[in-house]
Amino acid sequence: MKKFKIFTLCALGLATAALTACSDQSEEITSILLNRNLSPIGLEATGVGETTASFRWTQSLNATSYNLKIYADDSLSYNMDGNAVKEVNGITPDQIPVTVDGLFFDTQYTVYVQAITDGNDSRTSTWNGAYFKTSTKQFLKNPKPAEISDRSVTLSWEVEEGFDVSTIVIGSITHEITAEEKAAGQATIDGLTPETTYTAYLYYNGKQCGNRNFTTIADLAGATLVHPEDDLKKLIEDENLQDGTVFALYGGTYRLNATYDEETGELLSTGAAKVYKNITIKGIYPTDQPIIKGRFELYDGAGLSLSQVIINGLDNGTTDQIFNYKLDQAAAGTTFGALDIQNCEIFGRSDGKGLIYLNVQAAVESINVKNSIVHGIECSGGDFIDSRTGYPKQINLIESTFYTVASTRDFIRVDDASGNFAGVAGPQVKVDHCTLYNVGAGSSSGAANYRLLYVRFAGNKLTFTNNIVVGTTYKRGFTNQSSSDQEPTLQNNYYFNCQNLTSAGTGADATIQWFDENGTIGDPGFADPDKGDFTLNVDGAAYKGEAGDPRWRTAQ
């Protein structure tokens, strides 16, 4: 072994080493003395701030002190002729790590260090270098809600003598700050897009000195602005309401109140807004979503779009569904516009019915739930999404979370009403990138007769992909109906504590049509599901498989 070490040193051609017997491999080497100090290795910058940084390295044998130089924008050129921005000499071993201040923010630096032996300049090592970059300064303030509009934002910053801020950059927009804006410490930037997340950057002489994230509010162009003190139900039911009306709601609570006869106490209205037109209801501020207490009844081909609102169906005066389709003046065969629910939270009564009910002879262009959270609708009577005599052309549940719903009823039910709609294609039902927790998680007897996808309308097509399902106890699994799509698309799904979805379990119904035999079984490691926190364990298979509602993929 000693001979191998000596041979290695010789082979490396260490001409500067004072090796006295490289050819005599029988002599043991107990020390090595080089003609000069080795350059310090392991050089790194730690605790880098806006104007300071600390440096440490592996000390060189026989070195008594160290010199350090810092150059701006040097790119490890080892051209030491220029003027260093900082220079520290005579750093003793007990002073390592050494801290240097007086640097400039948001600047790329190169730091060099060399080893010294006091009293012997011939042993001074060559320089070793490393990169580091100081942090950006944060002059920019977080914009307040009132400073964020649909197409503009007003930004403010700390005014400090000696820092003459120059530009603001937001996406492709570069705003040159005027003298008046510099003095005020404030500028308004136009040309933004509604409901879009941006990062604003503040610069001083090309150096970033602040950045803030913000999201523009809902598009207010042509919208009817609504305040909590306004009667939203009355506005929606106005007989002069125009098709395509957009209601933009400020934060606060809006009650679609149930009404009663003052003398008899008879229930006159069930706390539902009656929708006869194609309308949009959206919250203005994403950080202050309006709360709507009540439910909606859609009449005679109406369509409804909801975004950035919270629907509270707990005290609406009835146990009916949150969304219920009805015919009044229109004839059978009417086609309703789309029901679009995006960026919403919806919850309801545990003793109530489901989320959506279509029990009229009518078609619906599409039912879409995207980027939303729905919970607490346990469906003691009626199914969660429930179509009996209607024809929903599409049902799309995308990037959403459903928990504690449909405890003892079907999650999605579409009965075969194809005889009322001659020549139509079957419904397209898609559930993709969703998180389902305690869906159909009632007692084994209560859930025995129900299914996750009870779809019987002729010609239906089912897609169930990239989902996480936890705590489902349906005895009949996905479906026990031969009229359900017999070749569904099942891909990249993850299951835990589920019954009869990946294979036939104890008490499984013999008529179950198919299983997700390629589904992955394992605990997704939800952070705190009982409190509605389904953040995934970053080391889990579901996280790595990019499954479930994307909102829960935030690293822990």
XYZ file of N, CA, C and O in Angstrom, residues 40 43 55 57 66-80 84 86-88 91 109-115 126-132:
152
model
N -5.792 27.389 -1.183
C -6.917 26.931 -0.352
C -8.016 26.315 -1.221
O -8.327 26.827 -2.303
N -13.431 26.693 -1.173
C -13.838 28.080 -0.961
C -15.329 28.234 -1.252
O -15.818 27.831 -2.304
N -17.103 34.094 4.166
C -16.336 33.157 3.346
C -15.571 32.190 4.246
O -15.063 32.564 5.299
N -13.051 28.337 3.880
C -12.329 27.433 2.987
C -11.556 26.426 3.827
O -11.399 26.577 5.044
N -4.001 34.391 5.344
C -4.597 34.338 4.015
C -4.939 35.748 3.552
O -5.259 36.628 4.358
N -4.853 35.941 2.246
C -5.304 37.184 1.628
C -6.574 36.906 0.820
O -6.708 35.831 0.213
N -7.479 37.874 0.798
C -8.753 37.698 0.097
C -9.045 38.933 -0.730
O -8.862 40.062 -0.260
N -9.472 38.733 -1.970
C -9.851 39.830 -2.850
C -11.200 39.524 -3.495
O -11.494 38.372 -3.816
N -12.008 40.580 -3.685
C -13.329 40.428 -4.297
C -13.422 41.385 -5.481
O -13.116 42.575 -5.360
N -13.854 40.851 -6.618
C -14.018 41.634 -7.839
C -15.476 41.531 -8.305
O -16.092 40.462 -8.211
N -16.012 42.621 -8.814
C -17.372 42.626 -9.341
C -17.378 42.185 -10.794
O -16.517 42.601 -11.587
N -18.339 41.313 -11.142
C -18.540 40.877 -12.526
C -17.244 40.382 -13.164
O -16.933 40.698 -14.314
N -16.515 39.574 -12.418
C -15.185 39.155 -12.866
C -15.211 37.876 -13.694
O -14.349 37.653 -14.525
N -16.190 36.996 -13.457
C -16.351 35.748 -14.213
C -15.156 34.818 -14.083
O -14.781 34.127 -15.033
N -14.520 34.793 -12.928
C -13.389 33.890 -12.656
C -12.310 33.991 -13.738
O -11.772 32.998 -14.210
N -11.971 35.220 -14.101
C -10.978 35.415 -15.163
C -9.554 35.273 -14.648
O -8.627 35.097 -15.416
N -9.393 35.359 -13.345
C -8.066 35.337 -12.712
C -7.169 36.451 -13.242
O -5.947 36.365 -13.247
N -7.794 37.503 -13.718
C -7.065 38.701 -14.110
C -7.058 39.627 -12.903
O -8.002 40.359 -12.650
N -5.961 39.600 -12.137
C -5.906 40.290 -10.853
C -5.327 41.693 -10.972
O -4.985 42.318 -9.965
N -9.692 45.616 -7.052
C -10.653 44.824 -6.301
C -11.603 45.767 -5.557
O -11.180 46.820 -5.062
N -13.106 44.877 -2.831
C -12.789 44.621 -1.430
C -11.512 43.788 -1.350
O -11.293 42.883 -2.153
N -10.685 44.103 -0.343
C -9.439 43.358 -0.148
C -9.181 43.239 1.344
O -9.199 44.235 2.076
N -8.978 42.005 1.793
C -8.694 41.747 3.201
C -7.417 40.907 3.267
O -7.366 39.807 2.699
N -5.564 37.389 7.087
C -6.632 36.679 7.793
C -6.030 35.456 8.474
O -5.517 34.547 7.814
N -20.248 38.563 -8.035
C -18.874 38.783 -7.595
C -18.061 37.503 -7.763
O -18.608 36.402 -7.790
N -16.748 37.707 -7.859
C -15.813 36.601 -7.743
C -14.910 36.889 -6.551
O -14.361 37.988 -6.428
N -14.750 35.905 -5.686
C -13.867 36.037 -4.524
C -12.651 35.137 -4.738
O -12.787 34.004 -5.199
N -11.464 35.685 -4.427
C -10.214 34.938 -4.544
C -9.533 34.878 -3.185
O -9.591 35.851 -2.410
N -8.866 33.766 -2.916
C -8.130 33.635 -1.663
C -6.797 32.936 -1.948
O -6.706 32.080 -2.840
N -5.738 33.363 -1.197
C -4.427 32.720 -1.318
C -3.850 32.499 0.078
O -4.211 33.202 1.034
N -2.986 31.504 0.168
C -2.378 31.136 1.448
C -0.996 31.780 1.578
O -0.229 31.828 0.620
N -0.808 30.242 -5.156
C -1.601 30.873 -6.205
C -3.019 31.110 -5.662
O -3.396 30.607 -4.605
N -3.804 31.890 -6.422
C -5.157 32.227 -5.987
C -6.136 31.110 -6.358
O -5.996 30.450 -7.382
N -7.143 30.927 -5.521
C -8.272 30.065 -5.860
C -9.533 30.929 -5.786
O -9.644 31.811 -4.927
N -10.491 30.716 -6.702
C -11.644 31.609 -6.766
C -12.971 30.883 -6.756
O -13.055 29.673 -6.969
N -14.045 31.642 -6.516
C -15.418 31.117 -6.525
C -16.382 32.259 -6.810
O -16.097 33.425 -6.524
N -17.542 31.901 -7.381
C -18.602 32.872 -7.657
C -19.499 33.065 -6.436
O -19.698 32.167 -5.631
N -20.156 34.227 -6.355
C -21.321 34.408 -5.500
C -22.056 35.659 -5.974
O -21.509 36.493 -6.700
